[in-house]
């Protein structure tokens, strides 16, 4: 789609200085990232999900309080990652603007502006304990502990697939049995074009179990207003990785 411009990509990647921070990892990060973009958007063809499901989560109290759905808005997949669900739009908006309402009220911006790439890169760099960030997997910052090794979660494309959509694409009987194979094919193609040696990577996730709290990527990175804004290792609306969230946590009590 014409909305996926090179200028939009440059704006987006410049917003996240941890991406391509080291030249020797940059090609691998881009190859992994674009393999997932290829699967999510049919080669950057779609800016919006075909089946426009509302994706409005209202059953979790902290989501309902901090990232409520705006009247008349739907939170189906948009952009290179096909960002979906109100809690992801709200968290991304908070990270970008310091205000979750910006994208909760105007979700189409994720499709039609430079946020179409920025949303995908944000998802790539943001950890979701007990899952590490996709960037940490690719860069080697994340290393599996005994629990993850026992679950066959090893460094490579497969682990990033587990992060992005493991519930539907990984394990012995996934509901979407072709998606992981597609990602592997795209990644292999990008690796060839970029001159990457991926021979040591685990590309598939068919024998992986989900990430668990026994893994190595379960740090306390959320401020929880129910615990006097103490850092906890379960998800809340206030990631400690976003400037200003501690004060927002205090203000929300």
XYZ file of C-alpha atoms in Angstrom, residues 10-220:
211
model
C 12.718 6.227 8.524
C 10.560 8.337 10.858
C 9.488 5.218 12.694
C 12.875 3.598 13.080
C 14.434 6.901 14.211
C 11.953 6.923 17.100
C 13.395 3.684 18.484
C 17.186 4.099 18.798
C 17.604 0.592 20.209
C 16.802 -0.809 16.752
C 19.880 -1.167 14.555
C 21.977 0.237 17.389
C 24.781 -2.184 16.464
C 25.668 -2.528 12.790
C 26.465 -6.231 13.089
C 22.899 -6.939 14.290
C 21.022 -4.471 12.084
C 20.504 -6.734 9.079
C 19.275 -9.545 11.281
C 16.841 -7.243 13.083
C 15.477 -5.889 9.808
C 15.253 -9.339 8.239
C 13.291 -10.670 11.198
C 11.068 -7.608 11.411
C 10.157 -7.585 7.726
C 9.528 -11.333 7.648
C 6.790 -10.747 10.219
C 5.531 -7.646 8.393
C 5.323 -9.743 5.220
C 3.136 -12.329 6.939
C 0.924 -9.800 8.706
C 0.212 -7.610 5.659
C 0.753 -9.856 2.607
C 3.908 -7.963 1.708
C 2.909 -4.509 3.003
C -0.215 -4.684 0.853
C -2.849 -4.340 3.575
C -2.949 -1.397 5.947
C -6.093 -2.721 7.657
C -7.342 -6.143 8.648
C -9.832 -7.624 6.208
C -12.183 -8.910 8.925
C -12.883 -5.831 11.007
C -13.642 -7.362 14.393
C -14.089 -4.772 17.208
C -11.231 -6.103 19.420
C -12.622 -4.204 22.406
C -11.481 -5.768 25.664
C -13.804 -4.849 28.537
C -13.332 -7.775 30.922
C -10.090 -6.705 32.629
C -10.548 -3.893 35.183
C -7.246 -2.069 34.513
C -7.863 -2.145 30.761
C -11.426 -0.888 31.160
C -10.258 1.962 33.411
C -7.183 3.111 31.496
C -7.749 2.058 27.885
C -11.529 2.181 27.374
C -12.888 1.804 23.876
C -14.080 5.031 22.305
C -17.669 5.065 21.022
C -17.849 4.064 17.382
C -14.182 3.011 17.139
C -12.908 -0.462 16.269
C -9.474 -1.781 17.144
C -8.890 -4.322 14.394
C -5.455 -4.868 12.925
C -3.774 -1.854 11.357
C -0.265 -1.103 10.168
C 2.753 -3.288 9.477
C 2.220 -5.404 12.603
C -1.581 -5.264 12.306
C -1.834 -3.785 15.801
C -5.092 -4.887 17.395
C -7.058 -4.614 20.664
C -7.800 -1.428 22.584
C -5.159 -2.158 25.240
C -2.441 -2.244 22.560
C -3.694 0.949 20.919
C -3.813 2.618 24.328
C -0.366 1.440 25.396
C 1.174 2.416 22.055
C -0.519 5.817 22.208
C 0.760 6.338 25.746
C 4.289 5.487 24.640
C 4.144 7.815 21.637
C 2.048 10.730 22.923
C 1.868 10.354 26.701
C -1.890 10.021 26.272
C -3.757 6.790 25.486
C -6.776 8.691 24.191
C -5.010 9.946 21.051
C -5.097 6.574 19.297
C -8.080 5.193 21.167
C -10.049 8.081 19.675
C -8.256 8.004 16.299
C -7.153 4.418 15.590
C -7.028 5.005 11.825
C -3.817 6.977 12.350
C -2.082 3.623 12.857
C -2.948 2.753 9.256
C -2.646 6.031 7.377
C 0.369 7.816 8.904
C 3.976 6.975 9.772
C 2.549 5.130 12.775
C 1.884 2.222 10.409
C 5.572 1.328 10.726
C 6.076 2.786 14.212
C 3.390 0.523 15.682
C 5.171 -2.542 14.327
C 8.550 -1.418 15.595
C 7.074 -0.554 19.003
C 5.718 -4.092 19.256
C 9.139 -5.401 18.181
C 11.014 -3.596 20.974
C 8.481 -3.795 23.832
C 8.813 -6.773 26.200
C 5.644 -8.488 27.379
C 6.686 -10.459 30.479
C 7.040 -13.368 30.651
C 7.842 -12.948 26.952
C 11.022 -11.037 26.084
C 10.965 -8.402 23.387
C 11.470 -9.649 19.867
C 14.448 -7.296 19.640
C 16.100 -8.903 22.664
C 15.676 -12.338 21.079
C 17.199 -11.230 17.784
C 20.043 -9.195 19.295
C 21.025 -11.951 21.699
C 20.264 -9.900 24.819
C 17.788 -12.604 25.796
C 19.184 -16.031 26.530
C 16.954 -18.958 27.518
C 17.196 -20.368 31.010
C 16.618 -23.996 31.970
C 12.834 -23.652 31.899
C 12.845 -22.155 28.413
C 15.325 -24.714 27.101
C 13.070 -27.453 28.473
C 10.191 -25.791 26.603
C 12.311 -25.800 23.396
C 12.258 -22.001 23.270
C 15.629 -21.305 21.699
C 17.072 -18.212 19.981
C 15.861 -17.590 16.453
C 12.869 -16.669 14.331
C 10.692 -19.318 15.987
C 10.929 -17.651 19.379
C 9.845 -14.320 17.872
C 6.898 -16.085 16.245
C 5.994 -17.399 19.688
C 6.018 -13.798 20.922
C 3.949 -12.368 18.096
C 1.296 -15.071 17.696
C 2.350 -18.239 19.469
C -1.127 -19.174 20.663
C -2.307 -19.659 17.066
C 0.861 -20.601 15.188
C 3.112 -22.608 17.518
C 3.042 -26.008 19.166
C 2.149 -29.374 17.635
C -1.444 -28.539 16.587
C -1.762 -24.793 15.894
C -5.055 -23.369 14.697
C -3.140 -21.596 11.917
C -0.758 -24.318 10.698
C 0.721 -22.449 7.710
C 1.592 -19.048 9.209
C 4.847 -20.079 10.899
C 5.977 -21.809 7.707
C 5.256 -18.614 5.797
C 7.315 -16.569 8.239
C 10.208 -19.010 7.912
C 10.076 -18.787 4.125
C 9.991 -14.997 4.142
C 12.823 -14.792 6.657
C 14.982 -17.168 4.649
C 14.367 -15.015 1.574
C 15.281 -11.774 3.368
C 18.338 -13.435 4.907
C 19.539 -14.415 1.455
C 19.017 -10.899 0.119
C 20.845 -9.392 3.102
C 23.680 -11.907 3.149
C 22.787 -13.259 6.609
C 23.937 -16.574 7.982
C 20.930 -17.978 9.862
C 22.147 -21.568 10.019
C 22.367 -21.492 13.821
C 18.847 -20.208 14.387
C 15.789 -22.220 15.349
C 13.322 -21.047 12.718
C 10.227 -23.041 13.651
C 8.125 -23.140 16.816
C 6.242 -26.379 16.282
C 7.740 -28.058 19.346
C 7.753 -25.001 21.620
C 5.690 -24.533 24.752
C 4.533 -20.993 25.647
C 6.751 -18.612 27.608
C 6.105 -18.934 31.345
C 6.873 -17.072 34.551
C 9.634 -19.617 35.186
C 11.502 -18.184 32.217
C 14.283 -15.618 32.140
C 12.170 -12.704 30.866
C 9.899 -11.946 33.782
C 11.207 -8.693 35.298
C 9.118 -6.276 37.340
